[in-house]
GROMACS .gro file of C-alpha atoms in nm:
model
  291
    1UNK     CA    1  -1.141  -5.761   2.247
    2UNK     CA    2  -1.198  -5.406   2.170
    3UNK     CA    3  -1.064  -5.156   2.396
    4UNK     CA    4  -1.254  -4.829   2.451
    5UNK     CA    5  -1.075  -4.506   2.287
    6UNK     CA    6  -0.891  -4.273   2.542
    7UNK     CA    7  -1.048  -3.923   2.585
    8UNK     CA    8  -0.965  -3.639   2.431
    9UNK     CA    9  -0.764  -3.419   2.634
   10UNK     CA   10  -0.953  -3.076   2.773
   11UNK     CA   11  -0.726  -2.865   2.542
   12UNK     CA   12  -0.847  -3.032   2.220
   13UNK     CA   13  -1.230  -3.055   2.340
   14UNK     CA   14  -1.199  -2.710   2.423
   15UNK     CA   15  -1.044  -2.663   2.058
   16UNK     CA   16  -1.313  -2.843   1.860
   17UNK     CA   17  -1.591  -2.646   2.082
   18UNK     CA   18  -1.418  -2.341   1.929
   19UNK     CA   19  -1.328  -2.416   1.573
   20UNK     CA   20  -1.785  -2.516   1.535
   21UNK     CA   21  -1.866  -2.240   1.678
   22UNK     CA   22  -1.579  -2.011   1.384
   23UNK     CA   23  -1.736  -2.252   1.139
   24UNK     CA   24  -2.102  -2.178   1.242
   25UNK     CA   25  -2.079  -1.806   1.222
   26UNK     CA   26  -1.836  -1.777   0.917
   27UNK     CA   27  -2.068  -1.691   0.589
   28UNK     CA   28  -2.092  -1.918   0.287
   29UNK     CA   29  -1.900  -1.740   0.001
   30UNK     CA   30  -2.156  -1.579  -0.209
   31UNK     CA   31  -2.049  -1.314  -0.465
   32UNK     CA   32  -2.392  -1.183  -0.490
   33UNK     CA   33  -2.334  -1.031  -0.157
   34UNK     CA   34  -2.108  -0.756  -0.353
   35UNK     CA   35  -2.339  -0.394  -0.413
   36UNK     CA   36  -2.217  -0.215  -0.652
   37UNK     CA   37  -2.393   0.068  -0.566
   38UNK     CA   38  -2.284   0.049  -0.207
   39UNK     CA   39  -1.898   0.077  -0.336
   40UNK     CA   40  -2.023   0.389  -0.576
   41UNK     CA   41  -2.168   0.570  -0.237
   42UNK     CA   42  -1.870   0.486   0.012
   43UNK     CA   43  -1.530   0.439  -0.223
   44UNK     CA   44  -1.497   0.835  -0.241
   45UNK     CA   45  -1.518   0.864   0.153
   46UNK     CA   46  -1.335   0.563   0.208
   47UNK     CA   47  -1.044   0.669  -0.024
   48UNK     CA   48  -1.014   1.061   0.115
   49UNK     CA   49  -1.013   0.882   0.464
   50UNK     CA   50  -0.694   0.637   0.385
   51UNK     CA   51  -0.544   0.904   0.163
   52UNK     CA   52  -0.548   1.159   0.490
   53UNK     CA   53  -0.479   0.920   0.752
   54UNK     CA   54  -0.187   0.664   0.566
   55UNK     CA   55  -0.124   0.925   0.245
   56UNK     CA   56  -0.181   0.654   0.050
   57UNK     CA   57   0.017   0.619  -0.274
   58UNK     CA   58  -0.073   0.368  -0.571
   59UNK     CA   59   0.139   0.352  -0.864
   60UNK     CA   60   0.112   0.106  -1.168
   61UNK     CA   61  -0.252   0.079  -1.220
   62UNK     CA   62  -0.217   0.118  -1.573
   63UNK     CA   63  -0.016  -0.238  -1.553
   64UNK     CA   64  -0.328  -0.419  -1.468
   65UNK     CA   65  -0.562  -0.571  -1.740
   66UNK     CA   66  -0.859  -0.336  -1.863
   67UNK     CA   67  -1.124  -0.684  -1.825
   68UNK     CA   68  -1.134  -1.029  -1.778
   69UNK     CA   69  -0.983  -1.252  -1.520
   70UNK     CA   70  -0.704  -1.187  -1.334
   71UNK     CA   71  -0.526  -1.290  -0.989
   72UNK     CA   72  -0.376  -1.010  -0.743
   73UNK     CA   73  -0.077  -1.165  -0.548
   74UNK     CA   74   0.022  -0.938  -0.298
   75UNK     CA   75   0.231  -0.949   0.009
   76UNK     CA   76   0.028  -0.888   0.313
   77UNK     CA   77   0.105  -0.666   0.611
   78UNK     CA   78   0.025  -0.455   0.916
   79UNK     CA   79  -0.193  -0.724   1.158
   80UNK     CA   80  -0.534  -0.800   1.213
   81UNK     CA   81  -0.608  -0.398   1.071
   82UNK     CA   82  -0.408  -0.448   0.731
   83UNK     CA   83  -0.437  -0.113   0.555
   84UNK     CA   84  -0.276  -0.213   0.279
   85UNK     CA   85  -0.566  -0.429   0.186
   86UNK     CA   86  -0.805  -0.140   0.257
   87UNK     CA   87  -0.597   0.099   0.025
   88UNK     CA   88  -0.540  -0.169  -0.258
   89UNK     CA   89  -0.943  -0.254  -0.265
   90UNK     CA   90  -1.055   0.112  -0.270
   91UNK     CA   91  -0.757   0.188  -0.545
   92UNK     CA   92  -0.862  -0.054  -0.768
   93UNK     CA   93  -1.274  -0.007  -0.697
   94UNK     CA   94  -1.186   0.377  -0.797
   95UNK     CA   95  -0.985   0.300  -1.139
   96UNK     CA   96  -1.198   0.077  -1.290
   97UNK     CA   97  -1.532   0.165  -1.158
   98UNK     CA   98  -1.760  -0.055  -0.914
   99UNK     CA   99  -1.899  -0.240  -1.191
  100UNK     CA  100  -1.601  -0.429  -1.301
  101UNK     CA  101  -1.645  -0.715  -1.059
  102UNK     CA  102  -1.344  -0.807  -0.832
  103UNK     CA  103  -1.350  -1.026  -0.474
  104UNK     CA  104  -1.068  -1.025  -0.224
  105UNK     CA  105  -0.959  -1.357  -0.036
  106UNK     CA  106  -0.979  -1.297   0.334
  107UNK     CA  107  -0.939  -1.519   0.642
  108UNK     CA  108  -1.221  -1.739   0.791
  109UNK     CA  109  -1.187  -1.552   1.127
  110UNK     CA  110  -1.272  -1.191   0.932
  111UNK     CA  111  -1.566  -1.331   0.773
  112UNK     CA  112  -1.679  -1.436   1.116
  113UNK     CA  113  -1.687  -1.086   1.247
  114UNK     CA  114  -2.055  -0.999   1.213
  115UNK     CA  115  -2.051  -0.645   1.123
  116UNK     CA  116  -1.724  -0.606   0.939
  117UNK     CA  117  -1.787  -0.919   0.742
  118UNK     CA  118  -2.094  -0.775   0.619
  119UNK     CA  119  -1.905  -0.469   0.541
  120UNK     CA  120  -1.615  -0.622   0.360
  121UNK     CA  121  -1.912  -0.836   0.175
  122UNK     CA  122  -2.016  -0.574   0.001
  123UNK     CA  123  -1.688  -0.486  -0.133
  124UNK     CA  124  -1.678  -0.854  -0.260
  125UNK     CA  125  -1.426  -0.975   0.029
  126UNK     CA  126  -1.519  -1.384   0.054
  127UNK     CA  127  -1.355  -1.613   0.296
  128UNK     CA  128  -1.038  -1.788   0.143
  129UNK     CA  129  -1.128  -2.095  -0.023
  130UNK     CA  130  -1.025  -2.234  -0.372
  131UNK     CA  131  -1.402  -2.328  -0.475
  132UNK     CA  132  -1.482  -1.968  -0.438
  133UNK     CA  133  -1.165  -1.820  -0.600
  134UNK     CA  134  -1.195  -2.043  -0.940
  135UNK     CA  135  -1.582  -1.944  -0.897
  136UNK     CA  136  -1.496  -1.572  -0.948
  137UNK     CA  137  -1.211  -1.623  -1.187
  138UNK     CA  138  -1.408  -1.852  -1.440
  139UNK     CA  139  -1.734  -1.548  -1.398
  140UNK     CA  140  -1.453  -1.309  -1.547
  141UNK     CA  141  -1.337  -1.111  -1.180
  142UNK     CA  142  -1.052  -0.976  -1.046
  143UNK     CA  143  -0.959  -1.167  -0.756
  144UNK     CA  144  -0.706  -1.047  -0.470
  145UNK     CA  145  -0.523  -1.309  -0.298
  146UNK     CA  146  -0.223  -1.264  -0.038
  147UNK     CA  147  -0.065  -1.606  -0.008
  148UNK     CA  148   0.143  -1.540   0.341
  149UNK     CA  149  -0.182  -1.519   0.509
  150UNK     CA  150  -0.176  -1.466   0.919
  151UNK     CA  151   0.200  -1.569   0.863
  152UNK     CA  152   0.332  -1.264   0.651
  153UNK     CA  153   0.123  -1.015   0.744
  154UNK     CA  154   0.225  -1.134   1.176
  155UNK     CA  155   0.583  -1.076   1.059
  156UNK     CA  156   0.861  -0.868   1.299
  157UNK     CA  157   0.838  -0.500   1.179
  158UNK     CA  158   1.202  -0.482   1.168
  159UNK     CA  159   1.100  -0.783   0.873
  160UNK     CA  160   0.881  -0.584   0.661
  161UNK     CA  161   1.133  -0.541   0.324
  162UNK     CA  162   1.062  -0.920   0.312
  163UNK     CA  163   0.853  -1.111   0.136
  164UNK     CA  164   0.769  -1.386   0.292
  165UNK     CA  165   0.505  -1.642   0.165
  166UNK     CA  166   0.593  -1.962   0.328
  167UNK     CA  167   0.621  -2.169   0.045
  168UNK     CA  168   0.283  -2.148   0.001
  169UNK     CA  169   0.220  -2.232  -0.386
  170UNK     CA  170  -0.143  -2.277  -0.451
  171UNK     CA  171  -0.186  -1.891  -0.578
  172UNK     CA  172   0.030  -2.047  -0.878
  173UNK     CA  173  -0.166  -2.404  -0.938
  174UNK     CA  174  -0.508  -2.116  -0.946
  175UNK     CA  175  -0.360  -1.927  -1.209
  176UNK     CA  176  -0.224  -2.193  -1.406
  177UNK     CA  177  -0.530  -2.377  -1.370
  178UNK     CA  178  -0.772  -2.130  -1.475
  179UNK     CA  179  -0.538  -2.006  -1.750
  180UNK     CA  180  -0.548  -1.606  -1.616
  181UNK     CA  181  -0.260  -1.372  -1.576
  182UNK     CA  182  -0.086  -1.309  -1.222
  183UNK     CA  183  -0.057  -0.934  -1.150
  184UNK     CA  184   0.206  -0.934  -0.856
  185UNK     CA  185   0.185  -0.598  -0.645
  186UNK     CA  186   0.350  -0.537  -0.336
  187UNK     CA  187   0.292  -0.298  -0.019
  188UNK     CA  188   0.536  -0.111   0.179
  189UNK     CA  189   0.471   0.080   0.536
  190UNK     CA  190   0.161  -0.087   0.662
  191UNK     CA  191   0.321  -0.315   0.908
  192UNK     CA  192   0.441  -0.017   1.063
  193UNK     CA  193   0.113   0.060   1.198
  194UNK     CA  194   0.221  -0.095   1.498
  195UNK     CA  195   0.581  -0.245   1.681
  196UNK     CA  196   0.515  -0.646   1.566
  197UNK     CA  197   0.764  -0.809   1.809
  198UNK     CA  198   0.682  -1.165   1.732
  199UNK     CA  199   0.417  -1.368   1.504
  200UNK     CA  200   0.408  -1.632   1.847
  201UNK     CA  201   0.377  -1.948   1.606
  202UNK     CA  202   0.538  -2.171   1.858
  203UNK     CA  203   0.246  -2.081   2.138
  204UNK     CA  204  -0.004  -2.116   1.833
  205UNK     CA  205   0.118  -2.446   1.766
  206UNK     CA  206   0.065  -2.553   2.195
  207UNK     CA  207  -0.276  -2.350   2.176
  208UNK     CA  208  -0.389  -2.616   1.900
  209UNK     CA  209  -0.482  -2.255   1.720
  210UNK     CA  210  -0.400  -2.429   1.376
  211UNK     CA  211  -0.702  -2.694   1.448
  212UNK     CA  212  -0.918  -2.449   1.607
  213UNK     CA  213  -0.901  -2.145   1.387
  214UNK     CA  214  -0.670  -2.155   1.112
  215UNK     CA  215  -0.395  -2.007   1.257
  216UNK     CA  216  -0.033  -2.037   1.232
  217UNK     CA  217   0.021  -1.740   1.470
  218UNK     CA  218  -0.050  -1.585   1.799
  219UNK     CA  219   0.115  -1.257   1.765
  220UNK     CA  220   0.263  -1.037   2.027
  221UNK     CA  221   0.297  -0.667   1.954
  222UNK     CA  222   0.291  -0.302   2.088
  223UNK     CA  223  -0.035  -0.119   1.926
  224UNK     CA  224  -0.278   0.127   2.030
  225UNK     CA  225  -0.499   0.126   2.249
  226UNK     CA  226  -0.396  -0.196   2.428
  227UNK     CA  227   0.005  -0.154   2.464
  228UNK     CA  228   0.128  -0.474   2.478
  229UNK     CA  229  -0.144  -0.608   2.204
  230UNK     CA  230  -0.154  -1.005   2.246
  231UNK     CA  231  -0.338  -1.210   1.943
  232UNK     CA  232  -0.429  -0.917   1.757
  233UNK     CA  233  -0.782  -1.032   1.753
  234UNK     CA  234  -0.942  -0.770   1.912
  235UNK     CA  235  -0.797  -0.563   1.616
  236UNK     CA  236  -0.622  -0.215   1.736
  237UNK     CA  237  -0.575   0.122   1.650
  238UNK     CA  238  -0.340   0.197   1.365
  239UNK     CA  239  -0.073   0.459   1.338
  240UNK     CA  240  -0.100   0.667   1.049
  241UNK     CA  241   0.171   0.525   0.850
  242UNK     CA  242   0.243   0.610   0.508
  243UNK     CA  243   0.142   0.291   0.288
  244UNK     CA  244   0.236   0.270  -0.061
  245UNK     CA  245   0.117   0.032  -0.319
  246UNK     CA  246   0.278  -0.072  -0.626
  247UNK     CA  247   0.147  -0.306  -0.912
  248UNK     CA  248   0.399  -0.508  -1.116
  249UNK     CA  249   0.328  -0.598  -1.478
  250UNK     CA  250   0.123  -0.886  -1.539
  251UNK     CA  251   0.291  -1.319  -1.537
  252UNK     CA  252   0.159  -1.543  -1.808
  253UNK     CA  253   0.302  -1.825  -1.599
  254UNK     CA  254   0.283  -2.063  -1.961
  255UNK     CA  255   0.538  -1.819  -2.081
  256UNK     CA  256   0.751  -1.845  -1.813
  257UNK     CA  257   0.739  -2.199  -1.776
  258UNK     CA  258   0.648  -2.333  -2.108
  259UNK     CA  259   0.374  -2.643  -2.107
  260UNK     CA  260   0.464  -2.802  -1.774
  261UNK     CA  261   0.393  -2.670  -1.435
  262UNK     CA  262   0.697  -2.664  -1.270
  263UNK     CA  263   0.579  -2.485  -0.889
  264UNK     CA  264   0.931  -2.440  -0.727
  265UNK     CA  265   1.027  -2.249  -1.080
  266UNK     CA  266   0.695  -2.026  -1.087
  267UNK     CA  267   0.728  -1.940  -0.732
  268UNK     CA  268   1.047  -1.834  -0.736
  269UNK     CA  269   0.996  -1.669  -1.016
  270UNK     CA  270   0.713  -1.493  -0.905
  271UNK     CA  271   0.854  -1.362  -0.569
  272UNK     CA  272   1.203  -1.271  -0.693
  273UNK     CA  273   1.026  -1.008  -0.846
  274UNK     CA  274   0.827  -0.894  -0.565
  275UNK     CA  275   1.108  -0.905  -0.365
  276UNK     CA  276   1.261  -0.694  -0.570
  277UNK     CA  277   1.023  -0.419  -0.603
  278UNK     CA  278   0.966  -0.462  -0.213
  279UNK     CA  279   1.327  -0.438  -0.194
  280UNK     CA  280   1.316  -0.047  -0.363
  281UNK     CA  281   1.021   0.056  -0.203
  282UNK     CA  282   1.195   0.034   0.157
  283UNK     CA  283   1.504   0.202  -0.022
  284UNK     CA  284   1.288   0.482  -0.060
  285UNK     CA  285   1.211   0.562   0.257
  286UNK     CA  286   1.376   0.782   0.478
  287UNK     CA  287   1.186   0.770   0.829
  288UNK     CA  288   0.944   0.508   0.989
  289UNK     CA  289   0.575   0.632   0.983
  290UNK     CA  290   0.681   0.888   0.816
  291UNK     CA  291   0.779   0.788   0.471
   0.00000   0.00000   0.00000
């Protein structure tokens, strides 16, 4: 005799209702959607604006390739507003020039946002998803990826000197995969855009926010204009801290590692030095905001 399933519980109805309607709204990955001529108009705007408001500061651009493909590991900070990734996009759309194409990796839930995914879609932002990154690597792109995700760039502000990717290794199988260099860069003073107090991964975890959305997190902080800022997802107001960018030389992972893809070697490896130059970067600074 067969006995009829139990029903789901209210919280994980009210989950799946959720994660069709993310799904339904978030944009298939199309790199045709970048406009080259819409990043010649707005890059110079764009740029003066994050230069006056976070001074940004870019150093090692000469480290990255001239053409062909290439991955952009970075470590990712400052919430749901992540200047970093606005100042890293607009640095590298102003040294080589709008044609050279190049697509950043971004969460489902930013696609999803109607205008600003149509924005970032311009720029050649796509939602995260390995089809799509081996798509623009194997068409000869640049292609920005920050492998901490909602994890890192959640992290305690009084964390920000760390890298911190989670383990997460399949930034590594993508390069070695698709035979292209790694250019490692990391980010200092965008997290302190706002107080981060907690990422809230154990109340993501009760919230099923991992089936519903993608999320590890469901991050508590003290931002502007909400004060006590709970899930970031509304976004919030960032403080004009001083963000500064620096690109590493580039990782031929098969000269690292030889013939055989060893992961736990490559990624520690690979973050050591981040780490590193993370490390000096928050040596460097003498006040919060600041710089």
């Amino acid at each position: 005799m067969k006995f009829p399933h139990p029903p789901s519980p209210p919280i994980d109805l009210a989950t799946d209702w959720v994660a069709g309607q993310v799904r339904a709204r978030i944009p298939k990955a199309d790199m045709s959607n970048r406009d080259p001529a819409f990043i010649a108009r707005t890059v110079g705007p764009l740029w003066r604006l994050a230069r006056a408001y976070f001074r940004a500061e870019v150093r090692g651009m000469e480290r990255i390739p001239e053409d062909g493909p290439i991955l952009l590991v970075g470590n990712h900070s400052g919430g749901n507003v992540s200047p970093e990734a606005l100042v890293t996009t607009l640095a590298f759309a102003r040294y080589f020039g709008p044609e050279r194409p190049f697509y950043q990796l971004a969460h489902n839930l930013v696609m999803a946002v109607p205008v600003l995914g149509s924005f970032l879609a311009h720029f050649g932002t796509v939602a995260a998803d390995p089809d799509s990154a081996k798509a623009a690597l194997r068409s000869g792109a640049a292609v920005l990826v920050y492998p901490g995700g909602d994890w890192e760039v959640h992290r305690p502000t009084w964390e920000e000197d760390r890298l911190d990717f989670a383990g997460r290794t399949g930034f590594l199988r993508l390069a070695w995969d698709e035979r292209v260099p790694i250019v490692p860069f990391v980010n200092y003073g965008a997290q302190q855009n706002a107080l981060m107090l907690t990422r809230g991964d154990r109340l993501a975890r009760l919230l099923r926010l991992d089936r519903a959305l993608r999320l590890k997190v469901f991050p508590i902080s003290l931002a502007l204009p909400w004060g006590l800022n709970i899930s970031d997802l509304a976004g919030h107001i960032p403080l004009p801290a001083k963000v500064t960018v620096e690109f590493l030389p580039p990782i031929d992972l098969r000269e690292v590692l030889g013939s055989e893809l060893d992961l736990d070697r490559a990624y520690d490896y690979v973050t050591a030095i981040m780490q590193r130059a993370l490390s000096r970067l928050a040596e460097e600074r003498t006040l919060p905001i600041l710089g």
